[in-house]
mmCIF file of C-alpha atoms and ligand atoms in Angstrom:
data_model
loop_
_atom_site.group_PDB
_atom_site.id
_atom_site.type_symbol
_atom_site.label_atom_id
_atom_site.label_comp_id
_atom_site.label_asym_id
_atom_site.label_seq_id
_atom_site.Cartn_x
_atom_site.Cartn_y
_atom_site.Cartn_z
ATOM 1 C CA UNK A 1 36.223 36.412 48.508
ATOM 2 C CA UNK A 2 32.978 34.460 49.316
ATOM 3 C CA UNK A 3 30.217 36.876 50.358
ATOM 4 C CA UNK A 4 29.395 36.467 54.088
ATOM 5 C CA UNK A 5 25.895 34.494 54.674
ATOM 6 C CA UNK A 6 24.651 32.597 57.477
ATOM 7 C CA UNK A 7 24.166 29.692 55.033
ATOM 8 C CA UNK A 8 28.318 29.714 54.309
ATOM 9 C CA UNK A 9 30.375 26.930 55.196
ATOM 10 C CA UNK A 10 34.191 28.000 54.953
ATOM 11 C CA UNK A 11 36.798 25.775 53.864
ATOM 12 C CA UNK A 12 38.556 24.245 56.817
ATOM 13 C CA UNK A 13 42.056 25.570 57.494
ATOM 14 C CA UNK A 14 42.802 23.443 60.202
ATOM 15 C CA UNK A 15 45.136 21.059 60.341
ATOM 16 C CA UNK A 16 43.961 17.176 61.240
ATOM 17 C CA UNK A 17 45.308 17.443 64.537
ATOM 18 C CA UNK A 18 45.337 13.594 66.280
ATOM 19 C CA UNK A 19 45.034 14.888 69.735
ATOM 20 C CA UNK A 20 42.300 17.292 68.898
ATOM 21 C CA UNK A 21 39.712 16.875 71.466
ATOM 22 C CA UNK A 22 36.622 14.981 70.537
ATOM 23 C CA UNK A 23 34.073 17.866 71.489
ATOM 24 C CA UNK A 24 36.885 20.460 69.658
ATOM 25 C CA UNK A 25 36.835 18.629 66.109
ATOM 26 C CA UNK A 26 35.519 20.203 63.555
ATOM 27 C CA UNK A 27 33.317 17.630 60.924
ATOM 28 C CA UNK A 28 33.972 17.616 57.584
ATOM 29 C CA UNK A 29 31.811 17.218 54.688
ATOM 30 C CA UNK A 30 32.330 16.596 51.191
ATOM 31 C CA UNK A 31 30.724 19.417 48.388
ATOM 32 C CA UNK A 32 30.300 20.491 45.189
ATOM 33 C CA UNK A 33 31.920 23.591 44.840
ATOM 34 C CA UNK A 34 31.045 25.933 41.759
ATOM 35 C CA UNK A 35 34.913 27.637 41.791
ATOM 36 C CA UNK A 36 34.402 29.209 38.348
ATOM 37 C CA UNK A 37 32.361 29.646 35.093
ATOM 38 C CA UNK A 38 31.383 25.618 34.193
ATOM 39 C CA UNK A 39 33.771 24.482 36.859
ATOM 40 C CA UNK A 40 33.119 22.221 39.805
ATOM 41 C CA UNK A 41 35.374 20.704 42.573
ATOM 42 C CA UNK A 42 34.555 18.520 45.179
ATOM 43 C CA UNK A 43 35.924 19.603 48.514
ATOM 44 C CA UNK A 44 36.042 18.587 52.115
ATOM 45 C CA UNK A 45 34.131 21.663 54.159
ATOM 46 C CA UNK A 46 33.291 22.216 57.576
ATOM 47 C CA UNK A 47 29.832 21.104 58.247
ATOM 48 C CA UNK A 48 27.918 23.780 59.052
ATOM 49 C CA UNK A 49 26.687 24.582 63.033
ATOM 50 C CA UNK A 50 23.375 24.651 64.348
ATOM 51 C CA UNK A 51 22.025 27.768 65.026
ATOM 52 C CA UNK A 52 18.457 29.136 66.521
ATOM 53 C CA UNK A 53 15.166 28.232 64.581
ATOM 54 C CA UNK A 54 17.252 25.970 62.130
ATOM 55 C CA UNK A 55 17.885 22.376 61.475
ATOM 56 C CA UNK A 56 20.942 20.541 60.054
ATOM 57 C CA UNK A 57 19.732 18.853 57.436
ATOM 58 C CA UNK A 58 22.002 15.505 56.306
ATOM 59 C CA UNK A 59 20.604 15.552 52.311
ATOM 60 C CA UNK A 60 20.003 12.357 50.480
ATOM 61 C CA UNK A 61 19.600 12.998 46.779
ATOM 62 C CA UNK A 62 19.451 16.765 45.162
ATOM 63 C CA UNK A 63 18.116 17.227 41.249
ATOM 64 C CA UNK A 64 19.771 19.856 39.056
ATOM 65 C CA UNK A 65 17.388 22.780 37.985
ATOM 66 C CA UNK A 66 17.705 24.876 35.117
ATOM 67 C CA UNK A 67 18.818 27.956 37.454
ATOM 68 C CA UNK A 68 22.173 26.029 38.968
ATOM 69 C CA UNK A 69 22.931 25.471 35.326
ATOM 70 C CA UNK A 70 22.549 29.422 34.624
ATOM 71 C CA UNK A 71 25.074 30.159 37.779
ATOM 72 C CA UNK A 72 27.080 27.135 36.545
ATOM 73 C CA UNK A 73 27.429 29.027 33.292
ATOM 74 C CA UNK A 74 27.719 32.046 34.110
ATOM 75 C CA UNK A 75 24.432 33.622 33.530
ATOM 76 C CA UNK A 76 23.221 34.181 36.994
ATOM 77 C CA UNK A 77 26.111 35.602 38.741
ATOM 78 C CA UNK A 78 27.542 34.778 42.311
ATOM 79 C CA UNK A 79 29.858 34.957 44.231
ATOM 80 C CA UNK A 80 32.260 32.256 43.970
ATOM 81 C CA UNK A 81 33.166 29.246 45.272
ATOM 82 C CA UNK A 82 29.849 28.758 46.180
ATOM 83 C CA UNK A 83 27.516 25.178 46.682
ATOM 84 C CA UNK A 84 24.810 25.032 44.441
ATOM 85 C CA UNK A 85 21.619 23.707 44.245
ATOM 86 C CA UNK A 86 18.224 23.928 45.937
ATOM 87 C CA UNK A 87 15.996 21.016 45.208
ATOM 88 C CA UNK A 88 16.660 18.273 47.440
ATOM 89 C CA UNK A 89 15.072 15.989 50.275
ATOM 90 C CA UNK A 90 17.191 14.327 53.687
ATOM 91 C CA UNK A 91 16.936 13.428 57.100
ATOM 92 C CA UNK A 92 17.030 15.756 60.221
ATOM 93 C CA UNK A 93 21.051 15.454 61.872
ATOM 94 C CA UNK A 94 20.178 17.814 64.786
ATOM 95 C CA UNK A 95 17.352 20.205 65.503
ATOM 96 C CA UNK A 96 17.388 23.659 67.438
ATOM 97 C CA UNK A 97 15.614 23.333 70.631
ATOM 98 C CA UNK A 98 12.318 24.710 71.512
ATOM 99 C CA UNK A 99 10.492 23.452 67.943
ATOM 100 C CA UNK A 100 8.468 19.911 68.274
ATOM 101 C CA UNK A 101 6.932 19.528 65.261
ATOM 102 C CA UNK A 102 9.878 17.840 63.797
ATOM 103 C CA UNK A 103 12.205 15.129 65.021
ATOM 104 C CA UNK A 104 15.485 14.132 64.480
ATOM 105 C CA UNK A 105 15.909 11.573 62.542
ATOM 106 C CA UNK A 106 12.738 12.533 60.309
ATOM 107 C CA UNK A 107 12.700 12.309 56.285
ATOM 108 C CA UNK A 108 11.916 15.550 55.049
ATOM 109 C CA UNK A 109 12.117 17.629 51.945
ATOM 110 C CA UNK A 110 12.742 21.297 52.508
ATOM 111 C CA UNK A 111 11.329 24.406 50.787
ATOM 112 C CA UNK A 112 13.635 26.302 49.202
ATOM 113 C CA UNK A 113 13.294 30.088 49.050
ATOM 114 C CA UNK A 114 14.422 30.796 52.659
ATOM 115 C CA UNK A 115 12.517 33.540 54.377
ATOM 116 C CA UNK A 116 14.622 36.596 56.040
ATOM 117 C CA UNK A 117 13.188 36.775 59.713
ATOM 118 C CA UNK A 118 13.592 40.396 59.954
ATOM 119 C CA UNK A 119 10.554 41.715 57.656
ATOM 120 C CA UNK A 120 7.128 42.214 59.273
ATOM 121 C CA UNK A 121 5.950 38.995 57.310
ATOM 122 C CA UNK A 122 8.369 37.001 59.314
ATOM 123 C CA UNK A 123 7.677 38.708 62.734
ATOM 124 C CA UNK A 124 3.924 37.280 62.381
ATOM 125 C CA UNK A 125 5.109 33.822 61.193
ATOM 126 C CA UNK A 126 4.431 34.060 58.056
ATOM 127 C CA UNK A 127 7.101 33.197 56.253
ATOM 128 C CA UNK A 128 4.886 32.361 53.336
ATOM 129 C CA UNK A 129 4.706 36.540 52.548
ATOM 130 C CA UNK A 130 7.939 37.359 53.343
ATOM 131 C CA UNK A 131 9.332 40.279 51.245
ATOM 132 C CA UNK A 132 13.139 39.530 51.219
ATOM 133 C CA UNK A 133 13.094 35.841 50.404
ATOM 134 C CA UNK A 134 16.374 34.203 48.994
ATOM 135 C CA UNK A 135 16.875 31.031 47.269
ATOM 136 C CA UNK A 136 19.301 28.835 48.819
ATOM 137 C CA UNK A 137 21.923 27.793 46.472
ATOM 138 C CA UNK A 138 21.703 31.123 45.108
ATOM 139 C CA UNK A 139 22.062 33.732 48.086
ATOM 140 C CA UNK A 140 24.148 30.966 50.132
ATOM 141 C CA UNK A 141 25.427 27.758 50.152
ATOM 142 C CA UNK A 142 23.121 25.342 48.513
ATOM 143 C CA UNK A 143 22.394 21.385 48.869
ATOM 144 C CA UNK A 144 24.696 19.636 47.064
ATOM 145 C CA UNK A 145 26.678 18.766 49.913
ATOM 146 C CA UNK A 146 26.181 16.073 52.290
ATOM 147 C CA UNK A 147 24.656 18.631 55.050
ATOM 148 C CA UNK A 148 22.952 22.108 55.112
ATOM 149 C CA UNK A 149 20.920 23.947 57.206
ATOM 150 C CA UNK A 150 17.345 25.010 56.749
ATOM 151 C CA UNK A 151 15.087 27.042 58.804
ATOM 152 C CA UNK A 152 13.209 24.693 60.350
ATOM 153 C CA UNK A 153 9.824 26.699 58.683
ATOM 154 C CA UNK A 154 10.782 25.868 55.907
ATOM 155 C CA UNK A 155 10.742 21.639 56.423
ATOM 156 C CA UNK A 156 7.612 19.302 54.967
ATOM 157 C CA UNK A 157 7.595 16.012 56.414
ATOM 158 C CA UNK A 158 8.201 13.142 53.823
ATOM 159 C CA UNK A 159 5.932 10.184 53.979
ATOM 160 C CA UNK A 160 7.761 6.996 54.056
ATOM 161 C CA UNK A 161 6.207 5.780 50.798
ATOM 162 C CA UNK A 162 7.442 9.114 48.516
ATOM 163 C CA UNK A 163 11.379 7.840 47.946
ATOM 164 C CA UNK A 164 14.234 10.592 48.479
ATOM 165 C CA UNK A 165 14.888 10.721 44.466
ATOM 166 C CA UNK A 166 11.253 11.710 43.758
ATOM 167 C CA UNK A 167 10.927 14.340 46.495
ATOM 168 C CA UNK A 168 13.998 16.264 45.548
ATOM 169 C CA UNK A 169 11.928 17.130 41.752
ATOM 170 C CA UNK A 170 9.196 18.199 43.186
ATOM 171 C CA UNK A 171 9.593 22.048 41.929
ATOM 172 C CA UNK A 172 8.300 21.865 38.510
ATOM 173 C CA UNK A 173 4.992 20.524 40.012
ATOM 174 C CA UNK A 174 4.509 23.338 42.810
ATOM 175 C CA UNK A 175 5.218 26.177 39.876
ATOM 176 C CA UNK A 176 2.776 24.161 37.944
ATOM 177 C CA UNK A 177 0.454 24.073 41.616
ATOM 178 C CA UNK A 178 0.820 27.819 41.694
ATOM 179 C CA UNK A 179 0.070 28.576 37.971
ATOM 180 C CA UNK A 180 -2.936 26.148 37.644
ATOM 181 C CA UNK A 181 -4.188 28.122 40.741
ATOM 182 C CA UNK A 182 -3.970 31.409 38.485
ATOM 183 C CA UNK A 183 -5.435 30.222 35.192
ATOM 184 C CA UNK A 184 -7.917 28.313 36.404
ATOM 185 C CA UNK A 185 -8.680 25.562 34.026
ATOM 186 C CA UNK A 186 -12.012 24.241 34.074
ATOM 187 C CA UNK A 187 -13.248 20.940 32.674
ATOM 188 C CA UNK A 188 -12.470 20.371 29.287
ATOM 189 C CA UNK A 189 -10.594 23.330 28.463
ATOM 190 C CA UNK A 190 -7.818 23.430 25.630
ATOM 191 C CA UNK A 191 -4.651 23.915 27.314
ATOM 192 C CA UNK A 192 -1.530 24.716 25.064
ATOM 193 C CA UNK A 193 1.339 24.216 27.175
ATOM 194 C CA UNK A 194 4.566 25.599 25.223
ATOM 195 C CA UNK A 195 7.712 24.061 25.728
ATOM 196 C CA UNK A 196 8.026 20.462 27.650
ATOM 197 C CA UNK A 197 11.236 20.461 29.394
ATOM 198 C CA UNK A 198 10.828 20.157 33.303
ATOM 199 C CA UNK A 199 8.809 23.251 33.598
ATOM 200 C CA UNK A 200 6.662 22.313 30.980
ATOM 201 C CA UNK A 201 6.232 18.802 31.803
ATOM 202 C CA UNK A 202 4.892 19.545 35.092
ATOM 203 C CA UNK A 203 2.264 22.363 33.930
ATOM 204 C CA UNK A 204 1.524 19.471 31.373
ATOM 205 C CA UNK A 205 0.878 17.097 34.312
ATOM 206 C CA UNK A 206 -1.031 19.161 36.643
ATOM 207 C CA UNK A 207 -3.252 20.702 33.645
ATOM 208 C CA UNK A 208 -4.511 17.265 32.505
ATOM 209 C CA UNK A 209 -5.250 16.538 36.442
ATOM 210 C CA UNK A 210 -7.301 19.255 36.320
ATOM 211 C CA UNK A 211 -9.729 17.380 33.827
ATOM 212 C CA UNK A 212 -8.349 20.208 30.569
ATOM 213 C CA UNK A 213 -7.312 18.831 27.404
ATOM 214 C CA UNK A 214 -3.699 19.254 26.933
ATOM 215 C CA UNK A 215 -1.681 20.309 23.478
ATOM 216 C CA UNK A 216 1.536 20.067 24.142
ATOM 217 C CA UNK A 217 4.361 21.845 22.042
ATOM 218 C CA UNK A 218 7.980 21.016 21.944
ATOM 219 C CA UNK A 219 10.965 20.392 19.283
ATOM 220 C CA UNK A 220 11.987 17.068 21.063
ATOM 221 C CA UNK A 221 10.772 13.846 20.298
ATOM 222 C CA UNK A 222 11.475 12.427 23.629
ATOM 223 C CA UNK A 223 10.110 15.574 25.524
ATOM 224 C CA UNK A 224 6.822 15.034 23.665
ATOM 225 C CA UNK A 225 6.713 11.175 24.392
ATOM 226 C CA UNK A 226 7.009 12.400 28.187
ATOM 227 C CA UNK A 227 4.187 14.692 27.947
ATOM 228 C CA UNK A 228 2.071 11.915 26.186
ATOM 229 C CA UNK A 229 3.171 9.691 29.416
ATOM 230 C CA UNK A 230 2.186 12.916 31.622
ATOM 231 C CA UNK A 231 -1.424 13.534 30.330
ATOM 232 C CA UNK A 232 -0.865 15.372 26.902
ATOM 233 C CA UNK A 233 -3.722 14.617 24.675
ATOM 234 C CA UNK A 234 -2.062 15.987 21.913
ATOM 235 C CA UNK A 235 1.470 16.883 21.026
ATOM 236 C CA UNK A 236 2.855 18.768 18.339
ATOM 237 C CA UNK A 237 6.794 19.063 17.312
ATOM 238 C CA UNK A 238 6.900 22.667 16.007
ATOM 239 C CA UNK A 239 9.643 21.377 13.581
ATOM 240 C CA UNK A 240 7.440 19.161 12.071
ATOM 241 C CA UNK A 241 3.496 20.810 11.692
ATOM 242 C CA UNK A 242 2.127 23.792 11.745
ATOM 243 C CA UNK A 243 1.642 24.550 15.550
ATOM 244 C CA UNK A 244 -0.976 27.455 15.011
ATOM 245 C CA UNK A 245 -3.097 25.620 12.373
ATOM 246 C CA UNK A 246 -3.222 22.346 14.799
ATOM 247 C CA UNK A 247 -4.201 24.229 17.715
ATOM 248 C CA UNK A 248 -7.114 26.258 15.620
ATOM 249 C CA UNK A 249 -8.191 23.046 14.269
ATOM 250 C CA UNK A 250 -8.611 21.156 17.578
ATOM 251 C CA UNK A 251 -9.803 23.971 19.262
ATOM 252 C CA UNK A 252 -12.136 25.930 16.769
ATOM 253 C CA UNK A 253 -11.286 29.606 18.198
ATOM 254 C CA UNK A 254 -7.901 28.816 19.800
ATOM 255 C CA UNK A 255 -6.945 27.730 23.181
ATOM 256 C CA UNK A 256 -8.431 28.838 26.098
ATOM 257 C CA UNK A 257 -5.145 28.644 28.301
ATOM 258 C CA UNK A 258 -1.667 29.401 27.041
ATOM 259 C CA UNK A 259 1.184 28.386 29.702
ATOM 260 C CA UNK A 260 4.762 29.454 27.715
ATOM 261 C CA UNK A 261 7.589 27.553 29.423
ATOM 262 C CA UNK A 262 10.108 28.838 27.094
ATOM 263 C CA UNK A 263 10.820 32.713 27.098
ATOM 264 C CA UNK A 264 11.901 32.775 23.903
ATOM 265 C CA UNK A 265 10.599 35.218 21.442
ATOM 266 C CA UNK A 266 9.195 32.806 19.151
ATOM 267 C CA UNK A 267 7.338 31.254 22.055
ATOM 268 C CA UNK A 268 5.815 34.411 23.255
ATOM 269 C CA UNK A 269 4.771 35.970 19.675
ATOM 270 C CA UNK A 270 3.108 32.702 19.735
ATOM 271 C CA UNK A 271 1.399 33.055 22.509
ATOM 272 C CA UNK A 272 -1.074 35.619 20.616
ATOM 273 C CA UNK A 273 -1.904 33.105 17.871
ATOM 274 C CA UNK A 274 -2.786 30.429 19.578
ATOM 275 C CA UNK A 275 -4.867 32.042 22.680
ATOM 276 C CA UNK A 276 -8.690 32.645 22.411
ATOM 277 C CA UNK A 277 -10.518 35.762 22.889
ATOM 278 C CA UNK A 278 -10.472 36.321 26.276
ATOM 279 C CA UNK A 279 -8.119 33.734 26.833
ATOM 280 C CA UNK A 280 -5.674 33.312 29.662
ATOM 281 C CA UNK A 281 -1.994 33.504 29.778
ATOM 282 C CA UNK A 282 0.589 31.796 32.257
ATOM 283 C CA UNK A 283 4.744 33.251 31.692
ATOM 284 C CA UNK A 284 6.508 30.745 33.514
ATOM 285 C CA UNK A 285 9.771 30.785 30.774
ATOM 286 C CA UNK A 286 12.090 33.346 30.929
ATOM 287 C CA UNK A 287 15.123 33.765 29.261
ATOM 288 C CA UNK A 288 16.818 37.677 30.030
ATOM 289 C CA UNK A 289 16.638 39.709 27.591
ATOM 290 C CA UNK A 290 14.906 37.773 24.886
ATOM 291 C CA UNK A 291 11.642 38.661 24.628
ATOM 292 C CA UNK A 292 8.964 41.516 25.628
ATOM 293 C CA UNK A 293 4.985 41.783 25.241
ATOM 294 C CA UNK A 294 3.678 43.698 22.998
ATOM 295 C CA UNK A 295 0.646 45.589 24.814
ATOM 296 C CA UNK A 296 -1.976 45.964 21.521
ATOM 297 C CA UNK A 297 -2.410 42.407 20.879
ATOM 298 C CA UNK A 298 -3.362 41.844 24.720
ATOM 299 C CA UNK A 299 -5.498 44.916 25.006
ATOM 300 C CA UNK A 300 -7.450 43.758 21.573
ATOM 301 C CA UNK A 301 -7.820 40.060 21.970
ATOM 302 C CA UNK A 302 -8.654 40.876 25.583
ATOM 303 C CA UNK A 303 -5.926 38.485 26.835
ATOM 304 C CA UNK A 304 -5.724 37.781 31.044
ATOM 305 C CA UNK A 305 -1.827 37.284 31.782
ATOM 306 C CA UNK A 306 -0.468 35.824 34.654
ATOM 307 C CA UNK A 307 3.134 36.359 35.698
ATOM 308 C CA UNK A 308 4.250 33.227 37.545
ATOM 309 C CA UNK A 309 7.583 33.634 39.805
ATOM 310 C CA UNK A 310 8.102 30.326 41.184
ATOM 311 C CA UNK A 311 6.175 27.996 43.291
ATOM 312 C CA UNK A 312 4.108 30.450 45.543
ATOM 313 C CA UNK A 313 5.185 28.887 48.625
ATOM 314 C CA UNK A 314 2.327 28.318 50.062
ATOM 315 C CA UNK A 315 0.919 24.845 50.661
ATOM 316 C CA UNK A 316 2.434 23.710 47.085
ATOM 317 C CA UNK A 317 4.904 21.519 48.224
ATOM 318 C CA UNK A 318 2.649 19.598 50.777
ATOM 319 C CA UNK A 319 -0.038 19.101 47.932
ATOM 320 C CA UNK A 320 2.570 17.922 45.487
ATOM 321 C CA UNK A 321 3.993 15.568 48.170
ATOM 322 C CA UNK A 322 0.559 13.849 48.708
ATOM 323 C CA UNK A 323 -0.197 13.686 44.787
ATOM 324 C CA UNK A 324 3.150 11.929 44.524
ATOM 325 C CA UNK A 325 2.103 9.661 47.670
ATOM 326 C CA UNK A 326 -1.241 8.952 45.981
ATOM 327 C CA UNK A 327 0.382 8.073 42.382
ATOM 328 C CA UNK A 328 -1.189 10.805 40.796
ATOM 329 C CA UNK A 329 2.613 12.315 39.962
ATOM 330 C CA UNK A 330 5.863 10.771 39.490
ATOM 331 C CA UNK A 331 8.477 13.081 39.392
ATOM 332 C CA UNK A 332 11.301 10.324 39.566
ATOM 333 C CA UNK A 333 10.396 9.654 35.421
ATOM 334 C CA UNK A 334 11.808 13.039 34.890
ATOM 335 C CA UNK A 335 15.068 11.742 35.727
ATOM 336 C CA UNK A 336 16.824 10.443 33.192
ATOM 337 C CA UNK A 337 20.474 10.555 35.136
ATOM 338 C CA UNK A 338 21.741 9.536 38.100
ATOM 339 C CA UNK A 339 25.087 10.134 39.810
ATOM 340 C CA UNK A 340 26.875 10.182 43.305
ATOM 341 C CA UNK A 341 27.870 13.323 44.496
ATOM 342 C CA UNK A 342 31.394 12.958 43.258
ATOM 343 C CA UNK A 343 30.271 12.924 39.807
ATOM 344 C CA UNK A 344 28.616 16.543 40.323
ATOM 345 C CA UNK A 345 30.919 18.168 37.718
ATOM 346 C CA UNK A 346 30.377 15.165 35.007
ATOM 347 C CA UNK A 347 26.421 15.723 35.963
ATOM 348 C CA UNK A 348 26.596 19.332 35.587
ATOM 349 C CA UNK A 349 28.621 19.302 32.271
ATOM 350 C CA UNK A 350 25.926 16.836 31.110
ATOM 351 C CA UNK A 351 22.826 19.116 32.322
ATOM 352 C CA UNK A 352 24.419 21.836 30.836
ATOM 353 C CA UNK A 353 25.453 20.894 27.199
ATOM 354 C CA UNK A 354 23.188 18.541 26.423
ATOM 355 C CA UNK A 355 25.275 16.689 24.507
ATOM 356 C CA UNK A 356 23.102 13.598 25.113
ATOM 357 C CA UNK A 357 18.879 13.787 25.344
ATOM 358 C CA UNK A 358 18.652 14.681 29.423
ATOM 359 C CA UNK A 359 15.609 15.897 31.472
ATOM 360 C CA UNK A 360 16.711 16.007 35.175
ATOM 361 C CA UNK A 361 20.151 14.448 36.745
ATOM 362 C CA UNK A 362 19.558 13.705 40.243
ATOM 363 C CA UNK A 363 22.512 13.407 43.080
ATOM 364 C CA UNK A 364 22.827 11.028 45.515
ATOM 365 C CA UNK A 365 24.785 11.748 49.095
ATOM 366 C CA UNK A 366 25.169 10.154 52.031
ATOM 367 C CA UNK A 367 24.824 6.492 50.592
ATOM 368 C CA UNK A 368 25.950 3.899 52.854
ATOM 369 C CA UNK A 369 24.606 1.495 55.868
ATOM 370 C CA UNK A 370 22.137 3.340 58.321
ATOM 371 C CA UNK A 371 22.169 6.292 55.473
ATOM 372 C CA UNK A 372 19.488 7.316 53.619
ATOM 373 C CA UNK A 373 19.251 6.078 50.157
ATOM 374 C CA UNK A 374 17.592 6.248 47.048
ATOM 375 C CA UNK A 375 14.973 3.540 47.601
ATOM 376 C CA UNK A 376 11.528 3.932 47.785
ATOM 377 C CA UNK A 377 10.763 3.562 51.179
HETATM 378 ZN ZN1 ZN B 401 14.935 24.767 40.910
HETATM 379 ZN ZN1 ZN B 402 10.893 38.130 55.784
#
């Protein structure tokens, strides 16, 4: 049974009736259901119903993220059939009454842990602190269908010159906002960013805006060409040098920031080689179960670490959207495959095996005159 949750849209078990009343009929929408374990069906759904302090969001294009490919698979565990995904941008359908700071009609890109409105956070308005915050794709229905609803808190207005495709990736870059804003770099700094799949690539990004130098460390050839296009001044392939020699030569005592984008245990024992003294730490990766801190090389190198859950949620997603405005980011180059919504379950087998050198896979819905598309603009 699929768990109750005010995001849920129920499979229609009504009959197309042809004298159904107008006002009566209930709109369909087409979804990608996850049914099972690496199994996804698109089916016809009831669109969901407005309710108080939430809009109806009609979504344009939706990018795959590393956690719908852990549900898909079977490591994050749902309840099934559920829609996935939670990084996506659209236009406002309809709009609960009484809010005026959106319209409908507007291009927006919505934030996606969705606050409860019952804890004390949410009684003040801010939603930013909330205690009981659930991602959408995860807790309820997600975006990949051709409407959900948001709270309306939780829309940013899209300027018309940041195109559909590039605001639904903007998450790497507000995890990267919120972990830059916890290490700190300064000028010049060494930066050793460890792993450059999305994650990485956007800490890679946003730590060469900051004005650090930027070493970054992957076993793809292609990943490290991206990070070169995103800032890198130096990558290494850990298949092919010695990563911890190359960082102490460049650096002299080792780097001053380590972000690990990996959670693997070879990533985080390397953590301690290549940080300074007094050096600070960013864990962004995580992979359960695969790899723990030891305490004595923190305590004697005199390491800072900063745990980084996700993208903070607080004024990320705006800054990101005017750094993609101003050209300073492009998270469209991330996206090295592009489907319609039909295609979710090729694009999720794709995302998930890897069977071919991919990055991001982006959706497209709604396509279609007076729809929103892909284009910049
Ligand atoms: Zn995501
Ligand atoms: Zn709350």
């Amino acid at each position: 049974m699929r768990s109750r949750s005010p995001f849920l849209c129920r499979k229609s078990t009504k009959p197309a009736a042809w004298h159904t009343r107008p006002e009566m009929s209930v709109i369909q929408m087409n979804a990608a259901v996850i049914t099972d374990v690496e199994r996804i069906d698109i089916q016809s759904l009831e669109r969901p119903t407005l309710r108080p302090n939430y809009a109806l969001i009609r979504v344009a294009a939706a990018t795959l993220c590393g956690t719908d490919l852990h549900q898909y698979g079977g490591k994050i565990k749902t309840p099934l059939p559920r829609i996935p995904g939670h990084d996506f941008s659209g236009v406002v359908e309809e709009l609960a009454p009484g809010h005026h700071k959106f319209h409908e009609g507007d291009r927006v890109v919505v934030k996606p842990s969705f606050p409860c409105g019952k804890c004390e956070y949410c009684a003040r308005a801010d939603y930013g602190s909330c205690e009981d915050k659930k991602l959408i794709g995860l807790h309820g229905d997600g975006c990949m269908a051709e409407y959900v609803l948001a709270p309306i808190a939780n829309l940013v207005p899209l300027p018309d010159a940041v195109s559909f495709e590039a605001a639904a990736n903007l998450e790497m870059f507000t995890v990267a906002m919120n972990t830059m804003k916890r290490v700190q770099p300064r000028l010049g700094e060494w930066v050793a960013v460890l792993g450059q799949g999305p994650i990485g690539l956007g800490q890679t990004r946003m730590a060469s805006l900051s004005g650090a130098r930027v070493i970054a460390v992957d076993v793809r050839r292609e990943a490290l060409e991206m990070a070169r296009e995103f800032g890198a001044d130096v990558t290494l392939n850990s298949t092919e040098c010695d990563v911890v020699a190359e960082v102490k030569r460049l650096t002299g005592s080792g780097a001053d920031i380590v972000v690990e984008c990996v959670g693997a245990k070879a990533t985080v024992d390397l953590i301690f080689q290549l940080a300074r003294k007094e050096g600070r730490v960013a864990n962004v990766g995580f992979q359960v179960g695969a790899a723990t801190y030891d305490l004595i090389p923190i305590m004697l190198r005199s390491l800072t670490i900063h745990g980084v859950g996700g993208n903070g949620g607080r004024g990320q997603y705006e800054t990101v959207i005017a750094l993609t405005e101003s050209g300073k980011i492009r998270p469209e180059r991330l996206i090295t495959h592009r489907m319609p919504l039909t295609d979710a379950a090729k694009a999720f087998s794709i995302a998930h095996k890897k069977s071919e050198p991919v990055l991001k896979v982006a959706l497209s819905l709604n396509a279609g005159p007076n729809r929103p598309t892909l284009a910049r603009g």
